[in-house]
mmCIF file of C-alpha atoms in Angstrom:
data_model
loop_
_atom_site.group_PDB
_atom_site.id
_atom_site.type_symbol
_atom_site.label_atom_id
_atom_site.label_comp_id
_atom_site.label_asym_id
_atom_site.label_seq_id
_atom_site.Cartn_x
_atom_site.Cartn_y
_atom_site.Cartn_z
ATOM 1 C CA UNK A 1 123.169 125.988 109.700
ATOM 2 C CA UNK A 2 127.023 126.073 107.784
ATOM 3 C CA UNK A 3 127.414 127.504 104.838
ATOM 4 C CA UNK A 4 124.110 128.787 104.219
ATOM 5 C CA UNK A 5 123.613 129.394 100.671
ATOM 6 C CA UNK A 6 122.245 132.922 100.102
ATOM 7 C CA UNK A 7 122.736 135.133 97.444
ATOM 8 C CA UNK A 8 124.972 137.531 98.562
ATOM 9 C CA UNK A 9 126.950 135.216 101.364
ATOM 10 C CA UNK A 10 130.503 136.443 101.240
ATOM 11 C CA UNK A 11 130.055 138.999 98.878
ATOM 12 C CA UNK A 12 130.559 142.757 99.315
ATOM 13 C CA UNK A 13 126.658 143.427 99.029
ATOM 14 C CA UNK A 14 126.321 140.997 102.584
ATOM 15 C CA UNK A 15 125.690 142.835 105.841
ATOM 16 C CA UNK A 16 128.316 142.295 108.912
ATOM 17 C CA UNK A 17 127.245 139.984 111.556
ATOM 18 C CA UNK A 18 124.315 141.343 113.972
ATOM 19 C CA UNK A 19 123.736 144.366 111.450
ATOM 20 C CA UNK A 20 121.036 142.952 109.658
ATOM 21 C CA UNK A 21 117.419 143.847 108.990
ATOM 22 C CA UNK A 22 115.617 148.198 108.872
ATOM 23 C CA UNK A 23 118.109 150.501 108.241
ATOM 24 C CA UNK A 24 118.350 153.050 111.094
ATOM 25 C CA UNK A 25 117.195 156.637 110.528
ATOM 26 C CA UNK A 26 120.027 158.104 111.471
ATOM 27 C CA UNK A 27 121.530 157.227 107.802
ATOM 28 C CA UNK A 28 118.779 159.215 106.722
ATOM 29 C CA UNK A 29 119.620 161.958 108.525
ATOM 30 C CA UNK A 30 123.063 162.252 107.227
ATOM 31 C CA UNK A 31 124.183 165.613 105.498
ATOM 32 C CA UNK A 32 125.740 165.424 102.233
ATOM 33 C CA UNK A 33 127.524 168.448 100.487
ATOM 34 C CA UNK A 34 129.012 168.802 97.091
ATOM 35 C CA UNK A 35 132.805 168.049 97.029
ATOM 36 C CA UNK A 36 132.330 165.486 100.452
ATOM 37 C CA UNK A 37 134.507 162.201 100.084
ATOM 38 C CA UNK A 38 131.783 159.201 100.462
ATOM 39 C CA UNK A 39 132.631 155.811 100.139
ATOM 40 C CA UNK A 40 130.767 152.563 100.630
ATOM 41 C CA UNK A 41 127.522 151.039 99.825
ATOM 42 C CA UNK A 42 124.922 148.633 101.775
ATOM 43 C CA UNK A 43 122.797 145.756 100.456
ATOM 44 C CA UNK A 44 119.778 145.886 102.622
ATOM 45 C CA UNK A 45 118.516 148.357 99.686
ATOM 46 C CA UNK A 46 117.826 147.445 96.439
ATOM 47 C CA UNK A 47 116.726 150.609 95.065
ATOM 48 C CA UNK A 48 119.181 153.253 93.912
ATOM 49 C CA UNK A 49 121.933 150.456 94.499
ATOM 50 C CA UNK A 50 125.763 150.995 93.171
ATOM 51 C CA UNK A 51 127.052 148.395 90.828
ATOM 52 C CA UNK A 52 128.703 145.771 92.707
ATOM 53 C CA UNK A 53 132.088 146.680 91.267
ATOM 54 C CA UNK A 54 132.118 150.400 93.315
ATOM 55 C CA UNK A 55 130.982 148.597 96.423
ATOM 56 C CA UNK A 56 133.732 150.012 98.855
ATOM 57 C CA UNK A 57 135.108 152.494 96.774
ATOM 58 C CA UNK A 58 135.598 156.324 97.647
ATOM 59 C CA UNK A 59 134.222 159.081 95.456
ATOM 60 C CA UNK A 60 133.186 162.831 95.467
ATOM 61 C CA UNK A 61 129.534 164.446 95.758
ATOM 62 C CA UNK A 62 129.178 166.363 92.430
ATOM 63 C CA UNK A 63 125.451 166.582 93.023
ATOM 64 C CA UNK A 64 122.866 166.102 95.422
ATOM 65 C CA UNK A 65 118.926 165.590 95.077
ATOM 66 C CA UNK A 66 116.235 165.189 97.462
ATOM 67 C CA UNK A 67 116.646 160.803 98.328
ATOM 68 C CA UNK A 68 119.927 160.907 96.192
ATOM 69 C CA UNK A 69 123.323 161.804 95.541
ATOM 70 C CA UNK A 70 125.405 161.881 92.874
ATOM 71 C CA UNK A 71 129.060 160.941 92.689
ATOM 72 C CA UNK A 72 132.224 160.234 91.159
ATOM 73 C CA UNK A 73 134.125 157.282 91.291
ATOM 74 C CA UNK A 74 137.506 156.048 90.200
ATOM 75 C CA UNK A 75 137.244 153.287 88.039
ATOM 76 C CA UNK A 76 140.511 151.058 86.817
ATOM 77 C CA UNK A 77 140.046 149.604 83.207
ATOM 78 C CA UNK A 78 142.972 148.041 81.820
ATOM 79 C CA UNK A 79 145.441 150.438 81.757
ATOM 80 C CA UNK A 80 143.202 153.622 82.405
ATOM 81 C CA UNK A 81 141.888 155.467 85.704
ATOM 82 C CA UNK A 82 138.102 156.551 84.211
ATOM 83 C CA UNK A 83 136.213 158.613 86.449
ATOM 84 C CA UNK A 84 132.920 157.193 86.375
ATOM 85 C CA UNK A 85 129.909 159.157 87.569
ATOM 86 C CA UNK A 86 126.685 157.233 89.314
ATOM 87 C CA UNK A 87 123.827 158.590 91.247
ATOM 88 C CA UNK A 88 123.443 156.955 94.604
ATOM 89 C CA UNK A 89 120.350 156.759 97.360
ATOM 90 C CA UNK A 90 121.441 158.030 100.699
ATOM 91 C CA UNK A 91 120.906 154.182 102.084
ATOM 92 C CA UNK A 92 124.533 153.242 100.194
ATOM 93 C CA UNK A 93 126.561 156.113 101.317
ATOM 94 C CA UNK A 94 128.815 157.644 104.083
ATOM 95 C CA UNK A 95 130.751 160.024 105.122
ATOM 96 C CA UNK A 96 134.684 158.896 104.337
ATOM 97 C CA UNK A 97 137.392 159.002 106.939
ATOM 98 C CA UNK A 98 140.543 159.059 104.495
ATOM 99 C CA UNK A 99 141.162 162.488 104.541
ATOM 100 C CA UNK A 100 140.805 162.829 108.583
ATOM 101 C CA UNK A 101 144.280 162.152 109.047
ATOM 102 C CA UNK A 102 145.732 164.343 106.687
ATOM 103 C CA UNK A 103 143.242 167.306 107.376
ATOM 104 C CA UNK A 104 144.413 166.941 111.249
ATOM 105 C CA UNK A 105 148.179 166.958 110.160
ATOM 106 C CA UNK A 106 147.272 170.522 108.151
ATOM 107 C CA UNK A 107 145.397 171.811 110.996
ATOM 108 C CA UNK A 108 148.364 171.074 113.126
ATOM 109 C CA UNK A 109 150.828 172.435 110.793
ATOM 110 C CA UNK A 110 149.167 175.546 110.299
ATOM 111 C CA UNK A 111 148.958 176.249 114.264
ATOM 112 C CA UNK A 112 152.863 175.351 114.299
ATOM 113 C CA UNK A 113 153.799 177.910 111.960
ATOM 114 C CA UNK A 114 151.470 180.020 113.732
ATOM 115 C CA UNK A 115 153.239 180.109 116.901
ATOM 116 C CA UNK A 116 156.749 179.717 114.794
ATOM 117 C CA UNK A 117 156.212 183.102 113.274
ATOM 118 C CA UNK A 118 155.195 184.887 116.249
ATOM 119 C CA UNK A 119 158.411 183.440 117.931
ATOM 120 C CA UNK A 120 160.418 184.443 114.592
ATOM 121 C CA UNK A 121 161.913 181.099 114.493
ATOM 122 C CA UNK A 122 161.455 178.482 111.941
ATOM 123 C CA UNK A 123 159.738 175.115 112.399
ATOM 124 C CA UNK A 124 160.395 171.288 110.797
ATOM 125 C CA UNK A 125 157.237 170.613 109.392
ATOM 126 C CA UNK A 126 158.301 167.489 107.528
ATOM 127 C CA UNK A 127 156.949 163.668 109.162
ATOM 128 C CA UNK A 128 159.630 162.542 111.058
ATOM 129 C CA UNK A 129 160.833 158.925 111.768
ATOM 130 C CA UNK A 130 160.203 157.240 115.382
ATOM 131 C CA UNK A 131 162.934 157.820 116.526
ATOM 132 C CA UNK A 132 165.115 154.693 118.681
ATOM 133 C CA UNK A 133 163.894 153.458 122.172
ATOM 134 C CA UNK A 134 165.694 154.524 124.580
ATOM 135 C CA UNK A 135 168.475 152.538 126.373
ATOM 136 C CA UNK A 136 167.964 150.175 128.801
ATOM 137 C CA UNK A 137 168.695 146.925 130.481
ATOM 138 C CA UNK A 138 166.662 143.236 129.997
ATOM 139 C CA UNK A 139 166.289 141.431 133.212
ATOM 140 C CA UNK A 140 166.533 137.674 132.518
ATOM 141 C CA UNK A 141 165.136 136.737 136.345
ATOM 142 C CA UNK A 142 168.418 135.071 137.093
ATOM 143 C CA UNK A 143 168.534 131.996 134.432
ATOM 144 C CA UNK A 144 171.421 132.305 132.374
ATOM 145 C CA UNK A 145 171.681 132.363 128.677
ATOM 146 C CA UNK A 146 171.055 129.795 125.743
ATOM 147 C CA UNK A 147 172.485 129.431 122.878
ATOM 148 C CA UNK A 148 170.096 128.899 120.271
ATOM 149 C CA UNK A 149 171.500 127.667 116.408
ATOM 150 C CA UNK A 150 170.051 125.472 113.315
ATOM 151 C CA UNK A 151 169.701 121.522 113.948
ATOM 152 C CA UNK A 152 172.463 119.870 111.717
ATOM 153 C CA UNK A 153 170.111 118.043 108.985
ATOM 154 C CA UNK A 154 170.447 113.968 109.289
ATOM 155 C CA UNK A 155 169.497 111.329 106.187
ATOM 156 C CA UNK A 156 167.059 109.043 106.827
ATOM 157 C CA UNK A 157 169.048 106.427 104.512
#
């Protein structure tokens, strides 16, 4: 069975391997909110479906409905960002993880300056390089060096 020829084989709309078949009601379950970052979209429903071209993209809740949700998208044309607006069954949708990162870095920030200003000292709140690994020495197990340089190149004529 290679290269089965279904309609949405290596598309976006095509389910991962071993994810196939009912959709679990846990994505039911799922509480949306205006102003939540969503992204995605799943082709095991048809109905209330994104256009293939948002597939994967992030957008915002600007409305929500009873089996839908609507949202706004970014949408590159030519030389233009538009924001394009679609409404969305809860099948095609999930919570986004972009702003995780950042929200823990403000979280973290905020408790810094906390404790900064109780101390009356000031705090570096800018990301900061890794900094160097430290020094130390590389055991060769006793075999001695080689000298390693570019093969002179011969003609074959």
């Amino acid at each position: 069975m290679t290269s089965t020829k279904g309609k949405r084989r290596g598309t976006p709309l095509s389910r991962p391997f071993i994810k196939h078949g009912v959709v679990s009601l846990a994505t039911y379950m799922g509480i949306y909110r205006k102003d939540d970052t969503v992204d995605k979209g799943m082709g095991t429903v048809q109905k209330g479906m994104l256009y293939k071209g948002y597939h994967g993209k992030t957008g915002r809740v600007y409305n929500v409905t009873q089996h839908a949700v609507g949202i706004v998208v970014n949408k590159q044309a030519k030389g233009k960002i538009l924001a394009k607006r679609a409404n969305v069954h809860i099948e095609h949708i999930k919570h986004s993880k972009s702003r995780d990162s950042f929200m823990k870095c403000v979280m973290e920030n905020d408790q810094k300056k906390k404790e900064a200003k109780e101390e009356g000292t000031w705090v570096k709140l800018k990301h900061q390089p890794a900094p160097p690994r430290e020094a130390h020495f590389v055991r060769t197990n006793a075999k001695g060096s080689e000298l390693l340089r570019a093969i002179p190149y011969e003609s074959m004529a």
